[in-house]
Amino acid sequence: MGTEKKKKIIKSIKVDLDKCHGCRACEVACAAFHSSPKYSIVNPARSRIRVYRNELDNVFLPVRAGAYTKAECEGRQTYVINEQEYGECTFCNAPCPSRDLFKEPDSGLPLRCDMCESDPPLEEPMCVKWCLADALIYEEREEEVEEEEEIKEDELELGLELMADKYGLDKLIETVVRMAEAREGQTQ
Amino acid sequence: MRYAETGFYLEIDLSTGNIERVASDPRDTELYLGGVGTNYKILWDRVPPEVEPFSPDNIIIFSAGLLGGTMAPGANRTIVTSISPQTLFTGFSILGGYWAPQLKYAGYDKIIVKGKAPGLVYIWIDNDKVEIRDASHLKGKSTYETTRLIREEVEQPLAEVLSIGLAGENRVYFASIETATSSASRLGMGAIMGSKNLKAIAVRGTKDINIAQPLEFMDQCNEVLDYIQYRLENPIPGVPAILSFIGSPQEMALHDEKWHTISFSWGNARIRRKDFWNEEVEREWTQTMENARKKLISCYNCPVRCRGIIQMPGYPSYTMKCFSKLTYVMAAMADDLDFGFKIAAIAQSHGVDGFTTPQVMAFAVELYEAGILTDEDLPDFPSENRERFYYLLDKIVKREGIGDILADGVYWAARKIGKGAEAYDHNTIKKHEQIPIKLGMLNPIYYIMWSTGEKANITQIEGQLPQAPLPKEIREEFVKDWIQIPTGKEEKFKRFILEWGEEGKTFPFWPPPDLICELVEWQENMHYIDDSLGLCAGLSSFPLKPPYHMHNLPALISYGAGIEMDEERLWEVAIRVRNLVRASNVRRGMRRQDDKPPEDHWKKRFPDYEAKLLDEYYEYRGWNKEGIPKKETLQNLGLDFVYEDFVKRGILKEE
């Protein structure tokens, strides 16, 4: 018996490095869109897309935040562009313990690009809309995927995961149980 | 909560090492917005006119504008304000790039620096952590190298750094302040940093800027962005290419340099070469440019790519915009663009103004050819002009030999050299070198702007109007969607464009003085608004038909900063700031005799008529015959403290 196939829209953003001129409008639009209430805060440190820049060496590279990784990697790759060396971390999209990129500045919670999922949906993600240089190109394609229950990595789960890493899962469960009991006690 | 602004200034005394974070007065935001407006309030309060530019008592302010770092496209300007070593009046100079937004994200609207460090230092701001660090290892380092080294030292490759080079350290009167992609070039602000032993300021910020009415503000920003796109796709037809776009003149994108090379003057602002531009030159220059320019880039949160990354083999790469492409070439009478790109690479590494520097050097060459400067002054002076420029640049930034005199600019150098050198100082106003344009018939609108502009820089005053009548066939079309005109002036200004150039409606005795005053006021006010909000003039006060104007700016201020603002109030703020800047200069001695264009700017001059025009403009602005704001004017603007000070100093008589 084969598993059911279903059609799914895969959304992606293509980056044309030749066109990026480092204006960071994508960061501004992203941070503003994801603030709450919407557009109430602008702070590129909260953006889920960041433009790595080395202006005088003509390096402009937008990177979108990917999945949180709890372990530091070895980062042994080195890139050479225009005779300048760049470490692997420079262009990496993962929020990780070794740096504060793609983490909320106050809480340290990891950030991840969600393609500006919202209700009603946007025509295209905000960073793409604000990129008049057309360095960011929104693409949708249909793919057949095996039907499985989707694992939702929403902010709560990411946050919990981070805390589990820090304090241990047992400790976390213990605390949650204690909190639940305390709350129950209050309502009785 | 404060909106759009952070509500805090960073006060640093380099003499004592004291650093404080001080809350600003929100009432000042309502009166002066921010940027140049609030800078001048602080300068007025703290720097009495007796203070010399290089005194530790002088201050230098590095400010973002009120909208800086918000979603408003192009709100990225850093406004530097101090006393100019060259003009001895107040001076403000502006740079783009990324620095000011970063300052805001670190939690400050301004840095106010006073005193003088005992040795060379730099300031490192990482949000709340602010340090004054030793910079002795950066002494003499180029601006490019300084940026790179500081980024490495603080381990923040994206920290924004502004710095001075050798010229600033040596207090060259036209030393600039440089960032990786932008410069504050005019009026010697780099020399003030040097006088304080301040090599650089690096900043990194990860804090929030709050928006008062988010959805409404974003709507406005989206509209601005749409209009930017519209204007990028629809250059104004019928005007020279250079005037048809928004942004800074698109010198890094355009290859057609006919307009600049045949209309502007070469050498020491002397000769027009009306037949210079031809196919061969165009071919050669295009090739040079294509090879040198690696990419067109923009400033923070702006889609217009005004700047080019320039890389000449064997020279450090740097960024350039606008007319700097030609200033060295034309001043040196060099016919190759190659030279311009190479010498600019060196000049920017030392941090000097790309407008003034070539003119100072062309002036020195003229003096040498006239026998006023001799081989004794210029030992081993090369015979070839381009080589001479490299020679002079090196002497100037090091203040070596004759360079020590030339480093004060044309005006002061001419007086120190004597022997008739004063006659060669023909293109300065208020002791400051001007754009090398020499024209025929007096333009009465430009006459007022050249004469009375506080910044002594025409490009910082002009903008909303073409400089010559439009071709007849495009006038109707031009005024049709001319939405930028302030309310109540639409009919008048449109009629001006439609009639200008018709029989009897030509310069110099047309338009009537009251209309001239209104057209000047509009252009000036827009610049004061931009410089207070921190908006790039290239999206606002400088090009024809810009995205920002009197009909969307009040809403952007209201929704962004939560300040009640409408067109009438904003107009009043602009006039208040304009008067405070004038008053600050009046207090340092600026009078009617300083309000004049370069003597030979126009061949045809009309002294009596010009005097009448100046009288009319002063009257229109509410100033007396000496160009001093009157009691009533000051009090109506809430500038009573200026009036009181004027009375105390005997500048105005008590009424």
Coordinates of N, CA, C and O in Angstrom, one line a residue, chain B residues 476-551:
Chain B
E476 N 2.8 72.2 -20.7 CA 1.5 71.8 -20.2 C 1.6 70.4 -19.5 O 1.0 70.2 -18.5
E477 N 2.3 69.5 -20.2 CA 2.4 68.2 -19.6 C 3.2 68.2 -18.3 O 2.8 67.5 -17.3
F478 N 4.2 69.1 -18.2 CA 4.9 69.2 -16.9 C 4.0 69.6 -15.7 O 4.1 69.0 -14.7
V479 N 3.2 70.6 -16.0 CA 2.4 71.1 -14.8 C 1.2 70.2 -14.5 O 0.6 70.3 -13.4
K480 N 0.8 69.3 -15.5 CA -0.4 68.5 -15.3 C -0.3 67.6 -14.0 O -1.3 67.6 -13.3
D481 N 0.8 67.0 -13.8 CA 0.9 66.1 -12.6 C 1.9 66.7 -11.6 O 2.6 65.9 -11.0
W482 N 2.0 68.0 -11.6 CA 3.0 68.6 -10.7 C 2.3 68.8 -9.3 O 1.8 69.8 -8.9
I483 N 2.3 67.6 -8.6 CA 1.5 67.6 -7.4 C 2.3 68.1 -6.2 O 1.7 68.2 -5.1
Q484 N 3.6 68.4 -6.4 CA 4.4 68.8 -5.2 C 4.2 70.2 -4.7 O 4.7 70.5 -3.6
I485 N 3.6 71.0 -5.5 CA 3.4 72.5 -5.1 C 2.6 72.6 -3.8 O 1.6 71.9 -3.6
P486 N 3.1 73.4 -2.8 CA 2.3 73.6 -1.6 C 0.9 74.2 -1.9 O 0.7 74.9 -2.9
T487 N 0.0 73.8 -1.0 CA -1.4 74.3 -1.1 C -1.5 75.8 -1.2 O -0.8 76.5 -0.5
G488 N -2.3 76.2 -2.2 CA -2.5 77.7 -2.3 C -1.6 78.3 -3.3 O -1.8 79.5 -3.7
K489 N -0.5 77.6 -3.7 CA 0.4 78.2 -4.6 C 0.4 77.5 -6.0 O 1.1 77.9 -6.9
E490 N -0.5 76.6 -6.1 CA -0.5 75.8 -7.3 C -0.7 76.6 -8.6 O 0.1 76.5 -9.5
E491 N -1.7 77.5 -8.6 CA -2.0 78.2 -9.8 C -0.8 79.1 -10.2 O -0.4 79.2 -11.3
K492 N -0.3 79.8 -9.2 CA 0.7 80.8 -9.4 C 2.0 80.1 -9.9 O 2.6 80.6 -10.9
F493 N 2.4 79.0 -9.3 CA 3.6 78.3 -9.7 C 3.5 77.7 -11.1 O 4.4 77.6 -11.9
K494 N 2.3 77.1 -11.3 CA 2.1 76.5 -12.6 C 2.1 77.6 -13.8 O 2.7 77.3 -14.8
R495 N 1.5 78.7 -13.5 CA 1.5 79.8 -14.4 C 2.9 80.2 -14.7 O 3.3 80.5 -15.9
F496 N 3.7 80.3 -13.7 CA 5.1 80.6 -13.9 C 5.8 79.7 -14.9 O 6.5 80.2 -15.8
I497 N 5.6 78.4 -14.7 CA 6.3 77.5 -15.7 C 5.7 77.6 -17.1 O 6.4 77.6 -18.1
L498 N 4.4 77.9 -17.2 CA 3.8 78.0 -18.5 C 4.2 79.2 -19.2 O 4.4 79.2 -20.5
E499 N 4.4 80.3 -18.5 CA 4.7 81.6 -19.1 C 6.2 81.9 -19.3 O 6.6 82.7 -20.2
W500 N 7.0 81.2 -18.5 CA 8.4 81.5 -18.5 C 9.0 81.2 -19.8 O 8.9 80.1 -20.4
G501 N 9.7 82.2 -20.4 CA 10.3 82.1 -21.7 C 9.5 82.8 -22.8 O 10.0 83.0 -23.9
E502 N 8.2 83.1 -22.5 CA 7.4 83.9 -23.4 C 8.0 85.3 -23.6 O 8.7 85.8 -22.7
E503 N 7.5 86.0 -24.6 CA 7.9 87.4 -24.8 C 7.7 88.2 -23.6 O 6.6 88.2 -23.0
G504 N 8.8 88.9 -23.1 CA 8.6 89.8 -22.0 C 8.7 89.0 -20.7 O 8.6 89.6 -19.6
K505 N 8.7 87.7 -20.7 CA 8.7 86.9 -19.5 C 10.0 86.2 -19.4 O 10.0 84.9 -19.4
T506 N 11.1 86.9 -19.4 CA 12.4 86.3 -19.3 C 13.2 87.0 -18.3 O 12.9 88.1 -17.8
F507 N 14.3 86.4 -17.8 CA 15.2 87.0 -16.8 C 15.9 88.2 -17.5 O 16.1 88.2 -18.7
P508 N 16.4 89.1 -16.7 CA 16.4 89.1 -15.2 C 15.2 89.8 -14.6 O 15.0 89.6 -13.4
F509 N 14.4 90.6 -15.4 CA 13.4 91.4 -14.7 C 12.0 90.8 -14.6 O 11.0 91.4 -14.3
W510 N 12.0 89.5 -14.8 CA 10.8 88.7 -14.6 C 11.2 87.4 -13.9 O 12.3 86.9 -14.2
P511 N 10.4 86.8 -13.1 CA 9.1 87.2 -12.6 C 9.2 88.3 -11.6 O 10.3 88.7 -11.2
P512 N 8.0 88.8 -11.2 CA 8.0 89.9 -10.2 C 8.6 89.4 -8.9 O 8.6 88.3 -8.5
P513 N 9.2 90.4 -8.1 CA 10.0 90.0 -6.9 C 9.2 89.2 -5.9 O 9.7 88.3 -5.2
D514 N 7.9 89.5 -5.7 CA 7.1 88.7 -4.7 C 7.1 87.2 -5.1 O 7.1 86.4 -4.3
L515 N 6.9 87.0 -6.4 CA 6.9 85.6 -6.9 C 8.3 84.9 -6.7 O 8.4 83.8 -6.3
I516 N 9.3 85.7 -7.0 CA 10.7 85.2 -6.8 C 10.9 84.8 -5.4 O 11.4 83.7 -5.1
C517 N 10.4 85.6 -4.4 CA 10.6 85.3 -3.0 C 9.8 84.0 -2.6 O 10.4 83.2 -1.9
E518 N 8.7 83.9 -3.2 CA 7.9 82.7 -2.9 C 8.5 81.4 -3.4 O 8.5 80.3 -2.8
L519 N 9.1 81.5 -4.6 CA 9.7 80.3 -5.3 C 11.0 80.0 -4.5 O 11.3 78.8 -4.3
V520 N 11.7 81.0 -4.0 CA 12.9 80.7 -3.2 C 12.5 80.1 -1.9 O 13.1 79.1 -1.5
E521 N 11.5 80.7 -1.3 CA 11.1 80.1 0.0 C 10.7 78.7 -0.1 O 11.1 77.9 0.8
W522 N 10.0 78.3 -1.1 CA 9.6 76.9 -1.3 C 10.8 76.0 -1.3 O 10.9 75.0 -0.6
Q523 N 11.7 76.4 -2.2 CA 12.9 75.5 -2.4 C 13.7 75.4 -1.1 O 14.1 74.3 -0.7
E524 N 13.9 76.6 -0.4 CA 14.7 76.5 0.8 C 14.0 75.7 1.9 O 14.6 74.9 2.6
N525 N 12.7 76.0 2.1 CA 12.0 75.3 3.2 C 12.0 73.8 3.0 O 12.1 73.1 4.0
M526 N 11.9 73.3 1.8 CA 11.9 71.9 1.6 C 13.3 71.3 2.1 O 13.3 70.2 2.7
H527 N 14.4 72.0 1.8 CA 15.7 71.5 2.3 C 15.7 71.5 3.9 O 16.3 70.5 4.5
Y528 N 15.2 72.5 4.5 CA 15.2 72.6 5.9 C 14.4 71.4 6.5 O 14.7 70.9 7.6
I529 N 13.3 71.1 5.9 CA 12.4 70.0 6.4 C 13.2 68.7 6.2 O 13.3 67.9 7.2
D530 N 13.8 68.4 5.1 CA 14.5 67.2 4.8 C 15.6 67.0 5.9 O 15.8 66.0 6.4
D531 N 16.4 68.1 6.1 CA 17.6 68.0 6.9 C 17.1 67.9 8.4 O 18.0 67.5 9.2
S532 N 15.9 68.2 8.7 CA 15.4 68.0 10.1 C 14.8 66.6 10.3 O 14.9 66.0 11.3
L533 N 14.2 66.1 9.2 CA 13.6 64.8 9.2 C 14.7 63.7 9.0 O 14.4 62.5 9.2
G534 N 15.8 64.1 8.4 CA 16.8 63.1 8.0 C 16.5 62.4 6.7 O 17.0 61.3 6.5
L535 N 15.7 63.0 5.9 CA 15.4 62.5 4.6 C 16.5 62.8 3.5 O 17.0 63.9 3.6
C536 N 16.7 61.9 2.6 CA 17.7 62.3 1.5 C 17.0 63.3 0.6 O 15.9 63.1 0.2
A537 N 17.8 64.4 0.4 CA 17.3 65.4 -0.5 C 17.0 64.8 -1.9 O 16.2 65.4 -2.7
G538 N 17.7 63.8 -2.3 CA 17.5 63.2 -3.6 C 16.1 62.6 -3.8 O 15.7 62.3 -4.9
L539 N 15.4 62.3 -2.7 CA 14.0 61.9 -2.8 C 13.1 63.0 -2.5 O 11.9 62.8 -2.4
S540 N 13.6 64.2 -2.3 CA 12.7 65.2 -1.7 C 13.0 66.6 -2.3 O 12.5 67.0 -3.3
S541 N 13.9 67.3 -1.6 CA 14.1 68.7 -2.0 C 14.9 69.0 -3.2 O 14.9 70.1 -3.8
F542 N 15.7 68.0 -3.7 CA 16.7 68.3 -4.7 C 16.2 68.1 -6.2 O 16.4 68.9 -7.0
P543 N 15.5 67.0 -6.5 CA 15.1 66.8 -7.9 C 13.7 67.4 -8.2 O 13.0 67.7 -7.3
L544 N 13.5 67.5 -9.5 CA 12.1 67.9 -9.9 C 11.1 66.8 -9.6 O 11.5 65.6 -9.7
K545 N 10.0 67.2 -9.2 CA 8.9 66.2 -8.9 C 9.3 65.0 -8.0 O 9.3 63.9 -8.4
P546 N 9.7 65.3 -6.8 CA 10.2 64.3 -5.9 C 9.0 63.5 -5.2 O 7.9 64.0 -5.1
P547 N 9.4 62.4 -4.6 CA 8.4 61.6 -3.9 C 7.9 62.2 -2.6 O 6.8 62.0 -2.2
Y548 N 8.7 62.9 -1.9 CA 8.3 63.6 -0.7 C 8.0 65.1 -1.0 O 8.7 65.7 -1.8
H549 N 6.9 65.6 -0.4 CA 6.5 67.0 -0.6 C 5.5 67.4 0.5 O 5.2 66.6 1.4
M550 N 5.1 68.6 0.4 CA 4.2 69.2 1.5 C 2.9 68.5 1.7 O 2.3 68.7 2.7
H551 N 2.5 67.6 0.8 CA 1.2 66.9 0.9 C 1.3 65.6 1.6 O 0.3 65.0 2.0

